[in-house]
Amino acid sequence: MKVFIADFDLFATIGGGQTVYRRLVETNPNIDFYYLLLSETANAVRPANAYGVPYREQYDLSDFGKSVKDLQPPKWLYRSFVRASNIAASISGLQFDVIESPDYDQLGIFLRPALSHHNVLFGRTSLSLHGSISTTVRLNWMTEGWEDIALVRQEEMQYRIADIRYGISLSYLDEWRNKAPDIEAH
């Protein structure tokens, strides 16, 4: 089985999401995991089943705004669109069983069409529930009562379009089950 994790520098970055992904790779030696290299070197120490793929920035945010205005997505979606497109360009022509994206980045809403555009073959998409940025901002930066509606909407869309959703926190899974009771999460 081949799994692509749409995240960066898993074995050179310190963070909760990267720690979870490293543990996932290390405890599943029978699965080949691929992820993106931004600053992690190609010869960095990693498990035998972990493969870094160089990240290519083929698209730039400034590329938008130059086309027909009525065909453009809302500006609050540009960053996610460009990020998903660059990730897909980086793995162009490859094949995976699962494409995994973390919920702390909202690129999941555009990943499927970007992958198709770049001829990446895959079976299913998976959303790893680590913790949403909108909740982190609301709870940790004294913004009680404030909500970034565009960000919350992106998170909800990304949750809904994933084929598989999973998390390690039961309370966080319950929170999503309450937000979207019609969709299953594990």
Short mmCIF file of C-alpha atoms in Angstrom, two decimals:
data_model
loop_
_atom_site.label_atom_id
_atom_site.label_comp_id
_atom_site.label_asym_id
_atom_site.label_seq_id
_atom_site.Cartn_x
_atom_site.Cartn_y
_atom_site.Cartn_z
CA MET A 1 0.00 0.00 0.00
CA LYS A 2 1.20 3.51 -0.87
CA VAL A 3 0.03 6.55 1.10
CA PHE A 4 0.85 10.15 0.24
CA ILE A 5 0.72 12.58 3.19
CA ALA A 6 0.16 16.15 2.00
CA ASP A 7 2.46 17.64 4.61
CA PHE A 8 6.04 18.81 4.75
CA ASP A 9 9.34 17.73 6.31
CA LEU A 10 7.88 15.09 8.61
CA PHE A 11 11.26 13.97 9.91
CA ALA A 12 12.77 17.43 10.32
CA THR A 13 9.85 19.42 11.74
CA ILE A 14 8.62 19.56 15.31
CA GLY A 15 4.88 19.83 15.71
CA GLY A 16 1.91 17.83 16.90
CA GLY A 17 0.79 16.85 13.42
CA GLN A 18 4.25 15.81 12.31
CA THR A 19 4.67 13.77 15.50
CA VAL A 20 1.44 11.91 14.78
CA TYR A 21 2.50 11.27 11.20
CA ARG A 22 5.97 10.07 12.24
CA ARG A 23 4.37 7.63 14.67
CA LEU A 24 1.99 6.43 11.94
CA VAL A 25 4.92 5.76 9.61
CA GLU A 26 7.01 4.07 12.28
CA THR A 27 4.23 1.75 13.46
CA ASN A 28 3.22 0.66 9.94
CA PRO A 29 6.40 -0.64 8.29
CA ASN A 30 4.34 -2.60 5.74
CA ILE A 31 2.94 0.65 4.24
CA ASP A 32 5.02 3.00 2.06
CA PHE A 33 4.50 6.64 3.05
CA TYR A 34 5.39 9.60 0.85
CA TYR A 35 5.46 13.24 1.93
CA LEU A 36 6.86 16.56 0.73
CA LEU A 37 10.35 17.94 1.23
CA LEU A 38 10.63 21.68 1.68
CA SER A 39 13.70 22.12 3.90
CA GLU A 40 14.32 18.52 4.97
CA THR A 41 17.21 17.11 2.97
CA ALA A 42 16.76 14.15 0.66
CA ASN A 43 19.29 12.15 2.69
CA ALA A 44 17.75 12.91 6.10
CA VAL A 45 17.35 10.01 8.52
CA ARG A 46 13.91 8.46 8.12
CA PRO A 47 12.40 4.97 8.32
CA ALA A 48 12.83 2.67 5.32
CA ASN A 49 9.13 3.02 4.48
CA ALA A 50 9.22 6.86 4.35
CA TYR A 51 9.99 8.68 1.12
CA GLY A 52 10.43 12.40 0.70
CA VAL A 53 9.27 14.02 -2.55
CA PRO A 54 10.70 17.45 -3.46
CA TYR A 55 8.07 20.19 -3.33
CA ARG A 56 7.70 22.19 -6.54
CA GLU A 57 6.09 25.59 -6.59
CA GLN A 58 4.70 25.66 -10.08
CA TYR A 59 1.90 28.10 -9.23
CA ASP A 60 2.00 31.39 -7.37
CA LEU A 61 -0.76 33.29 -5.62
CA SER A 62 -0.02 36.30 -7.82
CA ASP A 63 -1.06 34.25 -10.87
CA PHE A 64 -4.69 34.87 -9.93
CA GLY A 65 -6.62 37.97 -10.75
CA LYS A 66 -5.39 37.90 -14.35
CA SER A 67 -8.20 35.79 -15.81
CA VAL A 68 -11.89 36.32 -16.49
CA LYS A 69 -13.37 37.74 -13.30
CA ASP A 70 -16.61 35.76 -13.26
CA LEU A 71 -14.73 32.44 -13.42
CA GLN A 72 -12.51 33.08 -10.41
CA PRO A 73 -13.11 31.45 -7.03
CA PRO A 74 -13.63 33.75 -4.03
CA LYS A 75 -10.35 35.26 -2.86
CA TRP A 76 -10.54 33.47 0.50
CA LEU A 77 -10.00 30.20 -1.38
CA TYR A 78 -6.92 31.22 -3.39
CA ARG A 79 -4.27 30.12 -0.87
CA SER A 80 -5.77 26.64 -0.51
CA PHE A 81 -6.20 26.32 -4.26
CA VAL A 82 -2.59 27.29 -5.01
CA ARG A 83 -1.21 25.06 -2.25
CA ALA A 84 -3.20 22.02 -3.43
CA SER A 85 -2.16 22.70 -7.03
CA ASN A 86 1.53 22.90 -6.10
CA ILE A 87 1.33 19.71 -4.07
CA ALA A 88 -0.34 17.90 -6.96
CA ALA A 89 2.29 19.25 -9.38
CA SER A 90 5.00 17.88 -7.08
CA ILE A 91 3.65 14.33 -7.34
CA SER A 92 2.47 14.56 -10.92
CA GLY A 93 2.14 11.19 -12.66
CA LEU A 94 2.54 9.11 -9.48
CA GLN A 95 0.06 6.59 -8.07
CA PHE A 96 -1.16 6.10 -4.49
CA ASP A 97 -3.79 4.08 -2.70
CA VAL A 98 -4.57 6.92 -0.27
CA ILE A 99 -3.99 10.67 -0.37
CA GLU A 100 -3.93 11.99 3.19
CA SER A 101 -4.26 15.62 4.23
CA PRO A 102 -4.23 17.11 7.72
CA ASP A 103 -7.13 19.28 8.81
CA TYR A 104 -4.80 22.02 10.06
CA ASP A 105 -4.36 23.05 6.42
CA GLN A 106 -7.44 23.63 4.28
CA LEU A 107 -5.96 22.40 1.01
CA GLY A 108 -8.15 19.28 1.11
CA ILE A 109 -11.04 21.05 -0.58
CA PHE A 110 -9.01 21.40 -3.80
CA LEU A 111 -6.73 18.40 -3.61
CA ARG A 112 -8.89 15.93 -5.57
CA PRO A 113 -9.30 18.12 -8.70
CA ALA A 114 -5.67 19.24 -8.51
CA LEU A 115 -4.49 15.62 -8.36
CA SER A 116 -6.67 14.71 -11.32
CA HIS A 117 -5.37 17.70 -13.30
CA HIS A 118 -1.78 16.57 -12.65
CA ASN A 119 -2.46 12.91 -13.53
CA VAL A 120 -1.97 11.58 -10.01
CA LEU A 121 -3.81 8.29 -9.67
CA PHE A 122 -5.28 7.47 -6.26
CA GLY A 123 -7.94 5.36 -4.63
CA ARG A 124 -9.27 7.45 -1.75
CA THR A 125 -8.70 10.69 0.10
CA SER A 126 -8.30 10.79 3.84
CA LEU A 127 -8.60 13.68 6.28
CA SER A 128 -6.56 13.37 9.46
CA LEU A 129 -8.27 15.24 12.28
CA HIS A 130 -5.54 16.89 14.34
CA GLY A 131 -7.27 20.15 15.24
CA SER A 132 -8.77 22.96 13.20
CA ILE A 133 -7.05 26.31 12.84
CA SER A 134 -10.30 28.21 13.47
CA THR A 135 -10.68 26.54 16.87
CA THR A 136 -7.05 27.20 17.76
CA VAL A 137 -7.37 30.87 16.87
CA ARG A 138 -10.65 31.23 18.73
CA LEU A 139 -9.41 29.51 21.91
CA ASN A 140 -5.78 30.59 22.11
CA TRP A 141 -5.57 34.14 20.87
CA MET A 142 -8.21 35.80 23.03
CA THR A 143 -10.76 35.98 20.27
CA GLU A 144 -13.73 34.65 22.22
CA GLY A 145 -16.88 35.21 20.22
CA TRP A 146 -14.91 35.90 17.04
CA GLU A 147 -15.13 33.46 14.18
CA ASP A 148 -13.49 33.52 10.76
CA ILE A 149 -16.50 32.33 8.75
CA ALA A 150 -14.47 31.76 5.56
CA LEU A 151 -11.98 29.56 7.43
CA VAL A 152 -14.72 27.63 9.22
CA ARG A 153 -16.49 27.06 5.90
CA GLN A 154 -13.31 25.73 4.28
CA GLU A 155 -12.81 23.33 7.20
CA GLU A 156 -16.39 22.09 6.90
CA MET A 157 -16.12 21.60 3.12
CA GLN A 158 -12.85 19.72 3.51
CA TYR A 159 -14.41 17.46 6.16
CA ARG A 160 -17.40 16.69 3.97
CA ILE A 161 -15.53 15.83 0.76
CA ALA A 162 -12.95 13.43 2.23
CA ASP A 163 -13.60 9.73 1.63
CA ILE A 164 -12.16 8.78 5.05
CA ARG A 165 -11.92 10.82 8.26
CA TYR A 166 -10.03 9.77 11.37
CA GLY A 167 -8.61 11.28 14.52
CA ILE A 168 -6.81 10.40 17.71
CA SER A 169 -8.88 12.59 20.05
CA LEU A 170 -12.31 11.25 20.96
CA SER A 171 -13.52 14.69 22.03
CA TYR A 172 -12.44 16.20 18.71
CA LEU A 173 -14.13 13.38 16.79
CA ASP A 174 -17.29 13.99 18.82
CA GLU A 175 -17.11 17.70 18.00
CA TRP A 176 -17.06 16.89 14.27
CA ARG A 177 -19.80 14.27 14.64
CA ASN A 178 -21.99 16.98 16.19
CA LYS A 179 -21.16 19.44 13.38
CA ALA A 180 -21.84 16.87 10.64
CA PRO A 181 -23.95 14.03 12.08
CA ASP A 182 -24.64 12.68 8.58
CA ILE A 183 -20.94 11.87 7.98
CA GLU A 184 -18.95 9.08 9.60
CA ALA A 185 -15.59 9.67 11.32
CA HIS A 186 -13.37 7.19 13.21
#
